[in-house]
Structure formats: structure tokens, C-alpha cells
Tab-separated table of C-alpha atoms in Angstrom:
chain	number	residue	atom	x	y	z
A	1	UNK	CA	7.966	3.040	7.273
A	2	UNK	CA	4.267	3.793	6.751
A	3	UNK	CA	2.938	3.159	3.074
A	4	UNK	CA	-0.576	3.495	1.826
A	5	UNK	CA	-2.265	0.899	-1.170
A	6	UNK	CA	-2.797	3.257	-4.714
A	7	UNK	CA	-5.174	1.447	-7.122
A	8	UNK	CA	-2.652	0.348	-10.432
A	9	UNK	CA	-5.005	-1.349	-13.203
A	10	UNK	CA	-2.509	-3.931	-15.154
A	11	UNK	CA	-2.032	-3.024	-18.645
A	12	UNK	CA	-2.173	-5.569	-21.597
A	13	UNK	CA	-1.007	-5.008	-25.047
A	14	UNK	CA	-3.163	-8.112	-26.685
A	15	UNK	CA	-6.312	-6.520	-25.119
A	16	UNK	CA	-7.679	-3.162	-24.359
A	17	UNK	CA	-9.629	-4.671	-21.775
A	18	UNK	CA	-8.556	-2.773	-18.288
A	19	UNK	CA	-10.168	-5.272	-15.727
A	20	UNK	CA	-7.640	-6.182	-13.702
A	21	UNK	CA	-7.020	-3.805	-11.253
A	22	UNK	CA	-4.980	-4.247	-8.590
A	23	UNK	CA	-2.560	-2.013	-6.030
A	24	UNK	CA	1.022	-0.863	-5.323
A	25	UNK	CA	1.975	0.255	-2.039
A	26	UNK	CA	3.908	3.972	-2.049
A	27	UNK	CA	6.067	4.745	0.650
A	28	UNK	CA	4.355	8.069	3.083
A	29	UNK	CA	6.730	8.470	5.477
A	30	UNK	CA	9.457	6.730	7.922
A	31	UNK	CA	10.884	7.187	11.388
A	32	UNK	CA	11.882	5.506	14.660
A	33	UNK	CA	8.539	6.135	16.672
A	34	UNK	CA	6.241	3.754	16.377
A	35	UNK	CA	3.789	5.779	18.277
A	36	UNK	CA	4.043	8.713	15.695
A	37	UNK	CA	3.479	5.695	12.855
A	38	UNK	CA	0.690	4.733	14.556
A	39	UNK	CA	-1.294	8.029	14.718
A	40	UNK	CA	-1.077	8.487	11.234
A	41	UNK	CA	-2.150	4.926	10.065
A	42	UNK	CA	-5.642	5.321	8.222
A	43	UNK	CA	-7.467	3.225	5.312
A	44	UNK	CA	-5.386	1.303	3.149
A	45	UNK	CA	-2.425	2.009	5.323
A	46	UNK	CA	0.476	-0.243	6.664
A	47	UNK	CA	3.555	-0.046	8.535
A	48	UNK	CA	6.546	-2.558	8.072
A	49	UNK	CA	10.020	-2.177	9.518
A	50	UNK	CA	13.478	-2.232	7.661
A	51	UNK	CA	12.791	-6.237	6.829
A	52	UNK	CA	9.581	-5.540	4.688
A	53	UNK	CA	7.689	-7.255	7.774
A	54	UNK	CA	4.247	-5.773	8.001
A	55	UNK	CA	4.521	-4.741	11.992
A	56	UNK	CA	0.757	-2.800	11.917
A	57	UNK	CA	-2.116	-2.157	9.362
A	58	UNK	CA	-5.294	-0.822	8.799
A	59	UNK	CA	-8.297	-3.052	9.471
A	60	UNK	CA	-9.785	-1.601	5.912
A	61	UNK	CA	-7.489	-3.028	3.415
A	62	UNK	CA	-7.496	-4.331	-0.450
């Protein structure tokens, strides 16, 4: 499965300070070829296999 990292800032009900920002990974696409994974993998990408085991990722990352 590959997913990609989209920026999430945390919201807090005491403050209305946004500062913490972090990110949620959102699933792209899946299939059984890691070679076709692999060509698509960009920034702030990652592949993992049926385990959640990160097999492959993006040397830019959060």
C-alpha cells in the first residue's frame, strides 16, 4: 500500500493556539507489484505491506 504524509495541526479547546502541527498518513493506492509501488513513491511517501511494516520510503520525510 503506498500512503503519502498530509499536514493535520492538533486542535485544542482550552487554547486557540494552532502550533502543533503534525501529520496523518492517507492511503494512495495498493497492489501486488512492488515495482509499480516503487515508481510512484515521491516526497512524503511510504510503502508498508499488509502488517503496517514500512517496506520503502521517501528519503524526504516529516
Amino acid at each position: 500500500m503506498l500512503e503519502f504524509a498530509e499536514p493535520y495541526t492538533v486542535k485544542t479547546e482550552l487554547t486557540k493556539n494552532r502550533t502543533h502541527q503534525t501529520f496523518r498518513w492517507k492511503q494512495v493506492a495498493m497492489s501486488d507489484d512492488l515495482e509499480s509501488l516503487m515508481s510512484i513513491l515521491g516526497p512524503y511517501m511510504r510503502i508498508i505491506d499488509d502488517n503496517c511494516n514500512v517496506v520503502a520510503k521517501h528519503d524526504r520525510q516529516y
